[in-house]
Coordinates of C-alpha atoms and ligand atoms in Angstrom, one line a residue:
M1 CA 2.1 1.7 13.6
S2 CA -0.1 3.7 11.2
L3 CA -1.0 7.3 12.1
I4 CA -4.7 6.4 12.4
S5 CA -4.0 3.5 14.8
H6 CA -1.7 5.8 16.8
L7 CA -4.4 8.3 17.1
S8 CA -7.0 5.6 18.0
A9 CA -4.7 4.4 20.7
L10 CA -4.2 7.9 22.0
V11 CA -7.9 8.7 22.2
G12 CA -8.6 5.2 23.4
A13 CA -6.3 5.6 26.4
T14 CA -8.1 8.8 27.2
F15 CA -11.4 6.9 27.2
A16 CA -9.9 4.3 29.4
D17 CA -8.7 7.0 31.9
L18 CA -12.3 8.0 32.2
G19 CA -13.2 4.3 33.0
L20 CA -14.6 3.7 29.5
D21 CA -13.8 1.1 26.9
P22 CA -10.7 2.1 25.0
S23 CA -12.1 0.8 21.7
L24 CA -14.4 3.8 21.8
G25 CA -11.4 5.8 20.8
A26 CA -11.4 4.6 17.2
V27 CA -10.4 7.5 15.0
V28 CA -11.3 7.9 11.3
P29 CA -10.6 10.5 8.7
S30 CA -13.0 13.5 9.1
N31 CA -16.2 13.7 7.3
R32 CA -15.7 17.4 7.1
P33 CA -12.1 18.1 6.2
E34 CA -12.7 21.8 6.4
L35 CA -13.2 21.5 10.1
A36 CA -10.6 18.9 11.1
Q37 CA -8.4 16.1 9.7
F38 CA -9.7 13.3 11.9
Q39 CA -12.7 12.5 14.1
C40 CA -13.7 10.1 16.8
N41 CA -17.4 9.3 17.3
G42 CA -16.9 7.2 20.4
A43 CA -18.6 9.7 22.8
M44 CA -22.0 8.9 21.3
A45 CA -21.7 5.2 22.0
A46 CA -20.2 5.8 25.4
A47 CA -23.1 8.0 26.3
K48 CA -25.5 5.1 25.9
A49 CA -23.3 2.9 28.0
V50 CA -22.9 5.2 31.0
G51 CA -26.0 7.4 30.7
R52 CA -24.2 10.8 30.4
P53 CA -24.7 13.3 27.7
P54 CA -22.3 12.6 24.8
R55 CA -21.1 16.1 24.6
E56 CA -19.9 16.1 28.2
I57 CA -17.9 12.9 27.6
A58 CA -16.5 14.3 24.4
E59 CA -15.4 17.4 26.3
D60 CA -13.7 15.4 29.0
V61 CA -11.8 13.4 26.4
A62 CA -10.9 16.6 24.5
R63 CA -9.6 18.3 27.6
A64 CA -7.4 15.3 28.4
L65 CA -6.1 15.2 24.8
D66 CA -5.2 18.9 24.8
M67 CA -1.9 17.9 26.4
A68 CA -0.9 15.7 23.4
T69 CA 1.9 17.5 21.6
D70 CA 1.1 16.1 18.1
L71 CA -2.3 17.7 18.1
K72 CA -2.8 21.2 16.8
S73 CA -6.4 21.3 17.8
V74 CA -9.0 19.2 19.5
D75 CA -12.6 20.4 19.3
V76 CA -16.0 19.0 20.1
A77 CA -18.6 19.5 17.5
G78 CA -22.3 18.7 17.1
P79 CA -23.7 16.2 19.6
G80 CA -20.2 15.0 20.6
F81 CA -17.9 14.4 17.7
I82 CA -14.3 14.8 18.8
N83 CA -12.4 16.6 16.0
L84 CA -8.6 16.3 15.7
T85 CA -6.1 18.1 13.6
L86 CA -2.4 17.4 13.7
T87 CA 0.4 19.9 13.8
D88 CA 2.3 20.2 10.5
E89 CA 5.5 19.1 12.3
A90 CA 3.8 15.9 13.4
L91 CA 2.5 15.3 9.8
A92 CA 6.1 15.7 8.5
A93 CA 7.5 13.3 11.1
W94 CA 4.8 10.7 10.2
A95 CA 5.5 11.1 6.4
Q96 CA 9.2 10.8 7.1
S97 CA 8.7 7.5 9.0
M98 CA 6.6 6.2 6.2
A99 CA 9.3 7.1 3.7
D100 CA 11.9 5.4 5.9
A101 CA 9.9 2.2 6.5
D102 CA 10.1 -0.6 4.0
R103 CA 6.4 -1.5 4.0
L104 CA 4.9 1.9 3.7
G105 CA 3.7 1.8 7.3
V106 CA 1.9 -1.4 7.2
D107 CA 3.0 -3.6 10.1
P108 CA 2.8 -7.3 9.5
V109 CA 0.3 -9.3 11.5
E110 CA 1.6 -10.6 14.8
E111 CA 0.2 -14.0 14.4
P112 CA 0.4 -15.0 10.7
L113 CA -2.2 -17.5 9.6
T114 CA -1.8 -20.1 6.9
V115 CA -4.4 -19.0 4.4
V116 CA -5.5 -21.1 1.3
V117 CA -6.9 -18.9 -1.4
D118 CA -8.9 -21.1 -3.7
Y119 CA -9.5 -19.1 -6.9
A120 CA -9.8 -19.3 -10.7
G121 CA -11.2 -22.8 -10.6
P122 CA -11.1 -23.6 -14.3
N123 CA -12.2 -27.0 -15.6
V124 CA -10.1 -29.4 -17.6
A125 CA -11.7 -29.8 -21.0
K126 CA -14.2 -27.0 -20.5
A127 CA -13.5 -23.5 -21.7
M128 CA -13.0 -20.9 -19.0
H129 CA -15.8 -18.3 -18.7
V130 CA -16.0 -14.9 -17.3
G131 CA -16.9 -16.3 -13.9
H132 CA -13.5 -17.9 -13.8
L133 CA -12.0 -14.6 -14.9
R134 CA -13.5 -12.7 -12.0
A135 CA -12.5 -15.4 -9.6
T136 CA -8.9 -15.2 -11.0
I137 CA -8.7 -11.4 -10.7
I138 CA -10.3 -11.1 -7.3
G139 CA -8.6 -14.1 -5.9
D140 CA -5.2 -13.0 -7.1
S141 CA -5.6 -9.6 -5.5
L142 CA -6.8 -11.1 -2.2
A143 CA -3.8 -13.5 -2.2
R144 CA -1.4 -10.5 -2.7
L145 CA -3.2 -8.6 0.1
F146 CA -3.0 -11.4 2.6
D147 CA 0.6 -12.0 1.7
F148 CA 1.5 -8.4 2.1
V149 CA 0.1 -8.1 5.6
G150 CA 2.2 -11.1 6.6
H151 CA 0.1 -14.2 6.3
K152 CA 1.4 -17.4 4.8
V153 CA -0.6 -17.7 1.6
I154 CA -1.2 -20.9 -0.4
R155 CA -2.7 -20.2 -3.8
D156 CA -4.6 -23.1 -5.3
P157 CA -6.7 -23.0 -8.5
H158 CA -8.6 -26.2 -7.6
F159 CA -8.9 -27.4 -11.2
G160 CA -12.1 -29.2 -12.1
D161 CA -10.6 -32.5 -13.3
W162 CA -12.4 -35.3 -11.5
G163 CA -16.1 -34.9 -12.3
L164 CA -18.7 -35.7 -14.8
Q165 CA -17.2 -33.4 -17.5
M166 CA -14.3 -35.8 -17.8
G167 CA -16.7 -38.8 -18.2
L168 CA -18.6 -36.9 -20.9
V169 CA -15.4 -36.3 -22.9
I170 CA -14.2 -39.8 -22.4
A171 CA -17.5 -41.3 -23.5
E172 CA -17.7 -39.0 -26.6
L173 CA -14.1 -40.0 -27.6
E174 CA -15.0 -43.7 -27.1
R175 CA -18.0 -43.2 -29.4
R176 CA -15.8 -41.6 -32.0
H177 CA -12.7 -43.8 -31.7
P178 CA -13.7 -47.2 -30.3
D179 CA -10.5 -48.6 -31.8
W180 CA -8.2 -46.5 -29.6
P181 CA -6.2 -48.6 -27.1
Y182 CA -7.5 -46.5 -24.2
F183 CA -10.8 -48.1 -24.6
D184 CA -9.6 -51.7 -25.0
P185 CA -10.0 -53.4 -21.6
D186 CA -7.6 -56.1 -22.6
F187 CA -4.8 -53.7 -23.7
T188 CA -1.8 -54.0 -21.3
G189 CA 0.1 -50.9 -22.4
P190 CA 2.1 -49.0 -22.7
Y191 CA -0.2 -46.3 -24.0
P192 CA 1.1 -43.7 -26.5
E193 CA 3.2 -41.0 -25.1
E194 CA 1.7 -38.3 -27.3
S195 CA -1.8 -37.0 -26.5
P196 CA -4.4 -38.2 -29.0
V197 CA -6.3 -34.9 -28.4
T198 CA -5.3 -31.4 -28.9
L199 CA -6.6 -28.3 -27.1
D200 CA -8.8 -27.5 -30.1
D201 CA -10.3 -31.1 -30.0
L202 CA -11.0 -30.7 -26.3
Q203 CA -12.8 -27.4 -26.9
E204 CA -14.9 -28.9 -29.6
I205 CA -15.7 -32.1 -27.8
Y206 CA -17.1 -30.9 -24.5
P207 CA -20.0 -28.8 -25.8
V208 CA -20.9 -31.6 -28.2
A209 CA -20.8 -34.3 -25.5
S210 CA -22.7 -32.2 -23.0
A211 CA -25.4 -31.5 -25.6
R212 CA -25.6 -35.1 -26.5
A213 CA -26.0 -36.2 -22.9
K214 CA -29.1 -34.0 -22.7
E215 CA -30.8 -35.7 -25.6
D216 CA -29.5 -39.2 -25.4
A217 CA -30.2 -41.0 -22.1
E218 CA -28.0 -43.9 -23.1
F219 CA -25.0 -41.7 -23.8
A220 CA -25.6 -39.9 -20.5
E221 CA -25.5 -43.2 -18.8
A222 CA -22.3 -44.1 -20.5
A223 CA -20.7 -40.8 -19.5
R224 CA -21.7 -41.4 -15.8
R225 CA -20.2 -44.9 -16.1
A226 CA -17.0 -43.6 -17.6
T227 CA -16.8 -41.0 -14.7
V228 CA -17.0 -43.8 -12.2
E229 CA -14.5 -46.0 -14.0
L230 CA -12.1 -43.1 -14.3
Q231 CA -12.5 -42.4 -10.5
R232 CA -11.7 -46.1 -9.9
K233 CA -8.7 -45.5 -12.1
R234 CA -9.4 -47.8 -15.0
P235 CA -5.9 -47.8 -16.7
G236 CA -7.0 -46.7 -20.2
Y237 CA -9.2 -44.0 -19.0
L238 CA -6.6 -42.7 -16.6
A239 CA -4.0 -42.6 -19.4
L240 CA -6.4 -40.7 -21.6
W241 CA -7.3 -38.4 -18.7
Q242 CA -3.7 -37.6 -18.0
H243 CA -3.2 -36.5 -21.6
M244 CA -6.3 -34.3 -21.5
R245 CA -5.4 -32.8 -18.2
A246 CA -1.9 -32.0 -19.4
V247 CA -3.0 -30.4 -22.6
S248 CA -5.6 -28.3 -20.8
M249 CA -3.3 -27.3 -18.0
E250 CA -0.6 -26.2 -20.3
D251 CA -3.0 -23.8 -22.0
Q252 CA -4.3 -22.6 -18.7
R253 CA -0.8 -22.0 -17.3
A254 CA -0.2 -19.8 -20.4
N255 CA -3.4 -17.9 -19.9
F256 CA -2.7 -17.3 -16.2
S257 CA 0.8 -16.2 -16.9
D258 CA -0.5 -13.6 -19.4
L259 CA -2.7 -12.3 -16.7
G260 CA 0.3 -12.2 -14.3
V261 CA -1.3 -14.8 -12.1
D262 CA 0.5 -17.6 -10.4
F263 CA -0.3 -20.4 -8.0
D264 CA 1.7 -22.1 -5.2
I265 CA 0.1 -25.5 -5.7
W266 CA -1.4 -26.4 -9.0
H267 CA -3.9 -28.8 -7.5
G268 CA -7.2 -30.0 -8.8
E269 CA -10.1 -32.1 -7.6
S270 CA -8.1 -35.2 -8.5
D271 CA -5.4 -34.5 -6.0
V272 CA -7.7 -35.8 -3.3
A273 CA -8.8 -38.8 -5.3
D274 CA -7.2 -41.2 -2.8
M275 CA -8.9 -39.5 0.1
L276 CA -12.4 -40.0 -1.3
E277 CA -12.9 -43.6 -0.2
P278 CA -11.6 -43.1 3.3
L279 CA -13.7 -40.0 3.6
V280 CA -16.9 -41.9 2.6
E281 CA -16.0 -44.7 4.9
R282 CA -15.5 -42.4 7.8
L283 CA -18.8 -40.7 7.2
R284 CA -20.6 -43.9 6.8
E285 CA -19.2 -45.4 10.0
S286 CA -19.9 -42.2 12.0
G287 CA -23.5 -42.2 10.8
V288 CA -23.0 -38.7 9.2
A289 CA -23.7 -40.1 5.8
E290 CA -26.9 -42.1 5.1
E291 CA -28.4 -44.0 2.2
S292 CA -31.1 -42.3 0.3
E293 CA -32.6 -43.6 -3.0
G294 CA -29.5 -45.5 -3.8
A295 CA -27.2 -42.6 -3.2
L296 CA -25.1 -41.7 -0.1
I297 CA -26.0 -38.3 1.3
V298 CA -25.2 -36.0 4.2
R299 CA -28.0 -33.9 5.6
V300 CA -27.0 -30.3 6.2
D301 CA -30.2 -28.4 6.9
E302 CA -30.2 -26.5 10.2
P303 CA -33.0 -25.3 12.4
G304 CA -32.8 -21.6 11.6
D305 CA -32.5 -22.0 7.8
K306 CA -34.6 -19.4 5.9
K307 CA -34.6 -21.6 2.8
E308 CA -34.3 -25.2 2.1
I309 CA -30.7 -26.5 2.0
P310 CA -30.9 -29.9 0.3
P311 CA -28.6 -32.7 1.5
L312 CA -25.1 -33.0 0.0
I313 CA -24.7 -36.0 -2.3
L314 CA -21.5 -37.8 -1.4
V315 CA -21.8 -40.7 -3.8
N316 CA -24.4 -40.8 -6.5
R317 CA -26.5 -43.8 -7.5
A318 CA -24.0 -44.8 -10.2
G319 CA -21.3 -45.0 -7.5
G320 CA -19.6 -41.8 -8.6
Y321 CA -18.1 -39.0 -6.6
L322 CA -19.2 -35.5 -7.2
Y323 CA -18.0 -31.9 -7.1
S324 CA -19.1 -31.7 -3.5
T325 CA -17.4 -34.9 -2.5
T326 CA -14.0 -33.7 -3.8
D327 CA -14.6 -30.3 -2.1
V328 CA -15.2 -31.9 1.3
A329 CA -12.1 -34.1 0.9
T330 CA -10.1 -31.0 -0.1
I331 CA -11.2 -29.4 3.2
W332 CA -9.8 -32.4 5.0
Y333 CA -6.6 -32.1 3.0
R334 CA -6.2 -28.4 3.6
S335 CA -6.8 -28.6 7.2
E336 CA -4.8 -31.7 8.0
Q337 CA -2.0 -31.8 5.4
L338 CA -1.5 -28.1 4.7
G339 CA -2.3 -27.0 8.3
A340 CA -4.4 -24.1 7.0
D341 CA -6.2 -21.8 9.5
L342 CA -8.4 -20.2 6.9
A343 CA -9.6 -21.1 3.4
L344 CA -11.1 -18.4 1.1
Y345 CA -13.2 -19.7 -1.7
V346 CA -13.3 -17.1 -4.4
V347 CA -16.2 -18.4 -6.4
D348 CA -19.2 -17.0 -8.2
A349 CA -22.2 -16.1 -6.0
R350 CA -24.3 -18.6 -7.8
Q351 CA -22.5 -21.4 -5.9
A352 CA -23.5 -20.1 -2.5
D353 CA -25.7 -23.1 -1.7
H354 CA -23.0 -25.5 -2.8
F355 CA -20.6 -23.9 -0.3
T356 CA -23.2 -23.9 2.5
Q357 CA -23.6 -27.6 1.9
V358 CA -19.9 -28.3 1.7
F359 CA -18.9 -26.3 4.7
R360 CA -21.7 -27.8 6.8
A361 CA -20.9 -31.3 5.7
A362 CA -17.2 -30.8 6.5
R363 CA -18.1 -29.6 10.0
R364 CA -20.5 -32.5 10.6
A365 CA -17.8 -34.8 9.4
S366 CA -15.2 -33.1 11.6
V367 CA -12.7 -32.9 8.8
A368 CA -12.2 -29.1 8.9
G369 CA -10.4 -29.1 12.3
N370 CA -9.8 -25.4 13.3
M371 CA -9.8 -24.2 9.7
Q372 CA -12.3 -21.4 9.0
M373 CA -13.9 -21.4 5.6
E374 CA -15.4 -18.5 3.8
H375 CA -17.2 -18.3 0.5
I376 CA -15.9 -15.0 -1.1
A377 CA -18.8 -14.6 -3.5
F378 CA -18.9 -12.2 -6.4
G379 CA -21.4 -10.9 -8.9
T380 CA -21.4 -11.4 -12.7
M381 CA -19.5 -9.5 -15.3
N382 CA -22.2 -8.5 -17.8
G383 CA -22.0 -7.3 -21.4
P384 CA -23.6 -4.0 -22.5
D385 CA -26.9 -5.9 -22.8
G386 CA -26.9 -6.6 -19.1
K387 CA -26.5 -10.3 -19.6
P388 CA -23.4 -12.4 -18.7
F389 CA -20.6 -11.3 -21.0
K390 CA -20.5 -13.3 -24.3
T391 CA -18.8 -13.0 -27.7
R392 CA -20.7 -11.3 -30.5
E393 CA -21.6 -14.8 -31.7
G394 CA -23.1 -15.5 -28.3
G395 CA -20.5 -18.0 -27.1
V396 CA -18.3 -18.0 -24.0
V397 CA -15.3 -15.8 -24.5
S398 CA -12.0 -17.6 -24.2
L399 CA -9.5 -15.9 -22.0
R400 CA -7.1 -15.8 -24.9
D401 CA -9.6 -13.8 -27.0
L402 CA -10.4 -11.5 -24.1
I403 CA -6.7 -10.7 -23.6
E404 CA -6.2 -10.0 -27.2
M405 CA -9.2 -7.8 -27.2
V406 CA -8.0 -5.7 -24.3
E407 CA -4.5 -5.4 -25.8
K408 CA -6.0 -4.2 -29.0
A409 CA -8.1 -1.6 -27.2
A410 CA -5.1 -0.5 -25.2
M411 CA -3.0 -0.1 -28.4
A412 CA -5.7 2.1 -29.9
R413 CA -5.8 4.2 -26.8
L414 CA -2.0 4.6 -26.9
D415 CA -2.3 5.8 -30.5
E416 CA -5.1 8.1 -29.7
A417 CA -3.4 9.7 -26.7
Q418 CA -0.1 9.7 -28.6
I419 CA 1.6 7.9 -25.8
A420 CA 4.9 6.0 -26.3
T421 CA 4.7 6.7 -30.0
D422 CA 8.4 6.7 -30.6
Y423 CA 9.2 3.6 -28.6
P424 CA 10.6 0.4 -30.1
P425 CA 7.7 -1.9 -31.3
E426 CA 8.3 -4.6 -28.7
E427 CA 8.2 -2.1 -25.9
R428 CA 5.1 -0.6 -27.2
Q429 CA 3.5 -4.0 -27.5
R430 CA 4.5 -4.8 -23.9
I431 CA 3.0 -1.5 -22.7
A432 CA -0.2 -2.3 -24.6
H433 CA -0.3 -5.6 -22.9
Q434 CA 0.2 -4.1 -19.4
V435 CA -2.3 -1.3 -20.1
G436 CA -4.9 -3.8 -21.4
I437 CA -4.6 -6.1 -18.4
A438 CA -4.8 -3.0 -16.1
A439 CA -8.0 -2.0 -17.9
L440 CA -9.5 -5.5 -17.4
K441 CA -8.4 -5.9 -13.8
F442 CA -9.1 -2.5 -12.5
G443 CA -12.5 -2.5 -14.3
D444 CA -13.3 -5.6 -12.3
L445 CA -11.7 -4.7 -9.0
H446 CA -13.0 -1.2 -8.6
A447 CA -16.6 -2.6 -8.7
N448 CA -17.9 -3.8 -5.3
R449 CA -17.1 -7.5 -5.3
T450 CA -20.7 -8.6 -4.6
S451 CA -22.3 -6.5 -7.4
D452 CA -22.7 -7.3 -11.0
Y453 CA -21.0 -4.9 -13.3
V454 CA -20.9 -4.1 -17.0
F455 CA -17.7 -4.8 -18.9
D456 CA -17.3 -1.5 -20.8
L457 CA -13.9 -1.8 -22.5
D458 CA -14.2 1.6 -23.9
R459 CA -14.5 3.2 -20.5
F460 CA -12.1 0.8 -18.8
S461 CA -9.3 1.4 -21.3
S462 CA -9.5 5.2 -21.1
F463 CA -6.6 7.2 -19.7
E464 CA -9.1 9.4 -18.0
G465 CA -11.5 8.6 -15.2
K466 CA -11.4 5.8 -12.6
T467 CA -9.4 3.3 -14.7
G468 CA -6.4 1.2 -14.5
P469 CA -4.6 3.0 -17.4
Y470 CA -5.2 6.3 -15.7
L471 CA -3.5 5.1 -12.5
Q472 CA -0.6 3.5 -14.5
Y473 CA -0.1 6.8 -16.3
A474 CA -0.2 8.8 -13.1
A475 CA 2.5 6.5 -11.7
V476 CA 4.6 6.7 -14.8
R477 CA 4.4 10.5 -14.8
I478 CA 5.8 10.6 -11.3
R479 CA 8.5 8.2 -12.3
S480 CA 9.5 10.5 -15.2
L481 CA 9.4 13.5 -12.9
L482 CA 11.8 11.8 -10.6
R483 CA 14.0 10.8 -13.5
K484 CA 14.2 14.4 -14.6
A485 CA 15.1 15.5 -11.0
Q486 CA 17.9 12.9 -11.1
E487 CA 19.2 14.2 -14.4
R488 CA 19.4 17.6 -12.7
D489 CA 21.2 16.1 -9.7
L490 CA 18.3 17.0 -7.4
A491 CA 18.2 14.7 -4.4
E492 CA 15.3 13.7 -2.1
G493 CA 15.6 15.1 1.4
A494 CA 13.9 15.3 4.8
V495 CA 10.2 15.9 4.8
L496 CA 9.4 19.4 6.0
P497 CA 6.2 20.5 7.7
P498 CA 3.7 21.1 4.9
Q499 CA 3.0 24.8 4.2
V500 CA 0.2 24.8 1.7
E501 CA -3.1 22.9 1.7
A502 CA -2.3 20.7 -1.4
E503 CA 0.9 19.6 0.3
R504 CA -0.8 18.8 3.6
N505 CA -3.5 16.9 1.8
L506 CA -1.0 14.8 0.0
V507 CA 0.7 13.9 3.3
L508 CA -2.6 13.0 4.9
E509 CA -3.7 10.9 2.0
L510 CA -0.4 9.0 2.0
L511 CA -0.8 8.2 5.6
K512 CA -4.1 6.5 5.0
F513 CA -2.6 3.7 3.0
P514 CA -2.4 1.2 5.8
E515 CA -6.1 1.6 6.6
A516 CA -7.0 1.1 2.9
V517 CA -5.0 -2.1 2.9
W518 CA -6.5 -3.4 6.1
R519 CA -10.0 -2.5 5.0
A520 CA -9.5 -4.5 1.8
V521 CA -8.1 -7.5 3.8
D522 CA -10.7 -7.4 6.6
T523 CA -13.7 -7.1 4.2
R524 CA -12.0 -9.3 1.5
C525 CA -12.9 -6.4 -0.9
P526 CA -10.1 -5.1 -3.0
H527 CA -12.2 -2.2 -4.2
H528 CA -11.4 -0.3 -1.1
L529 CA -7.8 -0.3 -2.2
A530 CA -8.7 0.6 -5.8
E531 CA -10.7 3.5 -4.4
Y532 CA -7.8 4.6 -2.3
A533 CA -5.3 4.5 -5.2
Y534 CA -7.7 6.6 -7.4
G535 CA -8.1 9.1 -4.6
L536 CA -4.3 9.3 -4.0
A537 CA -3.7 10.0 -7.7
G538 CA -6.2 12.9 -7.6
V539 CA -4.7 14.4 -4.5
F540 CA -1.2 14.1 -6.0
N541 CA -2.4 15.9 -9.2
R542 CA -3.6 18.8 -7.1
F543 CA -0.3 18.9 -5.2
Y544 CA 1.6 18.9 -8.5
D545 CA -0.5 21.7 -9.8
A546 CA 0.1 23.8 -6.8
C547 CA 3.7 22.9 -6.0
H548 CA 6.1 23.2 -8.9
V549 CA 8.6 20.6 -7.8
L550 CA 11.2 21.0 -10.5
S551 CA 11.3 24.8 -10.5
E552 CA 11.0 25.3 -6.7
P553 CA 13.8 27.8 -5.7
D554 CA 14.0 26.7 -2.0
A555 CA 16.3 23.6 -2.2
D556 CA 15.2 22.1 1.1
R557 CA 11.5 22.5 0.2
Q558 CA 12.2 21.0 -3.2
A559 CA 14.0 18.0 -1.7
S560 CA 11.1 17.4 0.7
W561 CA 8.7 17.5 -2.2
L562 CA 10.8 15.0 -4.1
T563 CA 10.5 12.7 -1.1
L564 CA 6.7 13.1 -1.2
C565 CA 6.7 12.3 -4.9
R566 CA 8.8 9.2 -4.4
L567 CA 6.5 8.1 -1.5
T568 CA 3.4 8.7 -3.7
L569 CA 5.0 6.7 -6.5
D570 CA 5.8 3.8 -4.1
T571 CA 2.4 3.9 -2.6
L572 CA 0.6 3.9 -6.0
V573 CA 2.8 1.2 -7.4
R574 CA 2.3 -0.9 -4.3
S575 CA -1.5 -0.4 -4.4
L576 CA -1.6 -1.4 -8.1
Y577 CA 0.7 -4.4 -7.4
L578 CA -1.8 -5.5 -4.7
L579 CA -4.5 -5.3 -7.4
G580 CA -2.4 -7.4 -9.7
I581 CA -1.5 -4.5 -12.0
E582 CA 2.0 -3.7 -13.3
V583 CA 3.2 -0.3 -14.0
P584 CA 5.3 0.2 -17.2
E585 CA 8.8 1.6 -16.7
R586 CA 7.9 4.5 -19.0
M587 CA 5.2 5.5 -21.4
Ligands
LIG601 N1 -14.4 -25.7 -11.2 C1 -15.4 -25.0 -10.5 C2 -16.4 -24.4 -11.5 O1 -16.1 -24.2 -12.6 C3 -14.9 -23.9 -9.6 C4 -14.1 -24.4 -8.4 C5 -14.2 -23.5 -7.2 N2 -13.5 -24.0 -6.1 C6 -13.9 -25.0 -5.3 N3 -13.2 -25.4 -4.3 N4 -15.1 -25.5 -5.5 O2 -17.5 -24.0 -11.2

């Protein structure tokens, strides 16, 4: 149990003794640290419920709490705040138990859920854009957080590989190479083993095809037809599609691996291809789906809607399945085949209406079972001009280029700060990679998920301020301090009751780690943890200024401080890990 949940339970029991709701006992860190370490605001809410002055209730609670041995002081302030401060002995005992625990005081959930995290969402044949980058970074962090608190997490990128973009590329290839066997309906195979298209081809073709479809109605029609025929698994198209999917996937795997991101099932829209027809049949039979202007739709508007939610199109006029259709089928799959209890869709806020339609349609179709679904929306990563981040030429930035860019910036920072100057070149390169990725990810994650933010590489890559590199450096410095201690045969020892303010503050800050994790999990907002890590690094710096660990003459005190340093390192490294950020061994 964490210190704060322990205190909440203690105060809650006191409220219960007075015949009040124990949840009123919730304790939080004090708003006024100069007065107390923690506070409970429950008396104000209780007052409304029982019609007694809040101060009276607070005083009753405080009187009962006075017996608690862990508390140094219990006071009532203002209209009825209950202020609590722990004894230094109690703080030391809590820090010791955190140091002894293997999960830094975060208890695993009692009832683990199976949670699908749907994130990244790149499209086969289309270049990834910054929306996919944010989805990747935020989704990866949420997956790590849910896993850490004990849920069973299934990471799934949900590749876009079964929609119109595939038909567009196939139609364009058919236009350019009508002689290829893939387009000959009489060809009986086998098709070539080697892909006729490279990654560069794919990247060139999609924008051309998409532009052509806008100008040329006949071509657009051909693309729609190709999509439908692919979905009906016309052998030549399917063979070509497999090549394209493989080429694109290989590239994406490499990109994700550079970002330190991995998935448990590498699924895409096409993985539910065989469920589409049964889904449509089921919806048709149950009357949930209806014909409308030659298409098959599901109405999803609801009485209280503040704006119009148009029907979901299940099958279009050409007989093709859409992005929404595969999404509804995937819900069916996740609920039924994966047994998921919760699915988190980490996708751009601009798709909010899409998910409203899809979730409602899935409910109407009764394919979601008991699975809860949430759209974890996020804002846009903008360039300095306030518009969605682009290259200087105005194109979408490929992930590959972006990674190169952050690595270069990190290398320049290492040079400038004269960090790791005498390391072997490969190690330096690896550090630059880790620092660059940290700049990118922390820059993203420290912003509130739902806001837009400006990608400011100069600021994000700095070793000063609220940045990933600053936190990495803070962790590495503690690591090197512990290394020096080891070289001098100094061992970590029992945590002693803190004597000075900076030491006490460090202990208090460490003990808030579980709440930071839970807040990030409960709100699905990793920035709470990013904020915590930054705060912890600052509190540690003040501790280190005040407490000269390596030169401390009192051996017991020194050993206690070394334990606090170790605990800070573990907590920082764990926090960064949960944000998807690695800490270099040294730098
Ligand atoms: N491929 C989609 C896109 O690029 C994102 C997929 C998100 N996940 C989902 N289940 N729809 O917009």
